[in-house]
């Protein structure tokens, strides 16, 4: 066990410190990553970040996120609000206007998501080649999962 309460090796249980263990199914960090690791979260945070510190109305968010359904966007935003990453403001108009914006915590997430998007865009041709069966792994010892 490390000084901060994290296990010395991944997959070891008994974490009592501030960090979790992704290998434990009920680990809060693992659950958070499950929520954050979707394309809809990444897209919503990206759109909101582009307008930060301003806000974006629900309909505008939906227009700027091709392929997202109203239900999926609503669920995504509810989760982001519940996690403290996004603010929700309802104007008492008819019909009500709902605005969303990133919190400071949400802006810190955008920095990490931008790095992940950059990595994905940089390596997409290579990954596409592997998916197509035309890529090769240097020093690979056989098929993935092999012994």
mmCIF file with all atom_site columns, N, CA, C and O in Angstrom, residues 46 64 137:
data_model
loop_
_atom_site.group_PDB
_atom_site.id
_atom_site.type_symbol
_atom_site.label_atom_id
_atom_site.label_alt_id
_atom_site.label_comp_id
_atom_site.label_asym_id
_atom_site.label_entity_id
_atom_site.label_seq_id
_atom_site.pdbx_PDB_ins_code
_atom_site.Cartn_x
_atom_site.Cartn_y
_atom_site.Cartn_z
_atom_site.occupancy
_atom_site.B_iso_or_equiv
_atom_site.pdbx_formal_charge
_atom_site.auth_seq_id
_atom_site.auth_comp_id
_atom_site.auth_asym_id
_atom_site.auth_atom_id
_atom_site.pdbx_PDB_model_num
ATOM 1  N N  . UNK A 1 46  ? -17.248 19.452 -25.002 1.00 0.00 ? 46  UNK A N  1
ATOM 2  C CA . UNK A 1 46  ? -16.553 20.217 -26.032 1.00 0.00 ? 46  UNK A CA 1
ATOM 3  C C  . UNK A 1 46  ? -17.379 21.422 -26.480 1.00 0.00 ? 46  UNK A C  1
ATOM 4  O O  . UNK A 1 46  ? -16.865 22.538 -26.581 1.00 0.00 ? 46  UNK A O  1
ATOM 5  N N  . UNK A 1 64  ? -25.733 20.995 -32.328 1.00 0.00 ? 64  UNK A N  1
ATOM 6  C CA . UNK A 1 64  ? -24.271 20.941 -32.489 1.00 0.00 ? 64  UNK A CA 1
ATOM 7  C C  . UNK A 1 64  ? -23.688 19.561 -32.174 1.00 0.00 ? 64  UNK A C  1
ATOM 8  O O  . UNK A 1 64  ? -22.473 19.368 -32.260 1.00 0.00 ? 64  UNK A O  1
ATOM 9  N N  . UNK A 1 137 ? 1.969   -5.209 -35.228 1.00 0.00 ? 137 UNK A N  1
ATOM 10 C CA . UNK A 1 137 ? 2.509   -4.802 -33.943 1.00 0.00 ? 137 UNK A CA 1
ATOM 11 C C  . UNK A 1 137 ? 3.961   -5.227 -33.876 1.00 0.00 ? 137 UNK A C  1
ATOM 12 O O  . UNK A 1 137 ? 4.272   -6.408 -34.049 1.00 0.00 ? 137 UNK A O  1
#
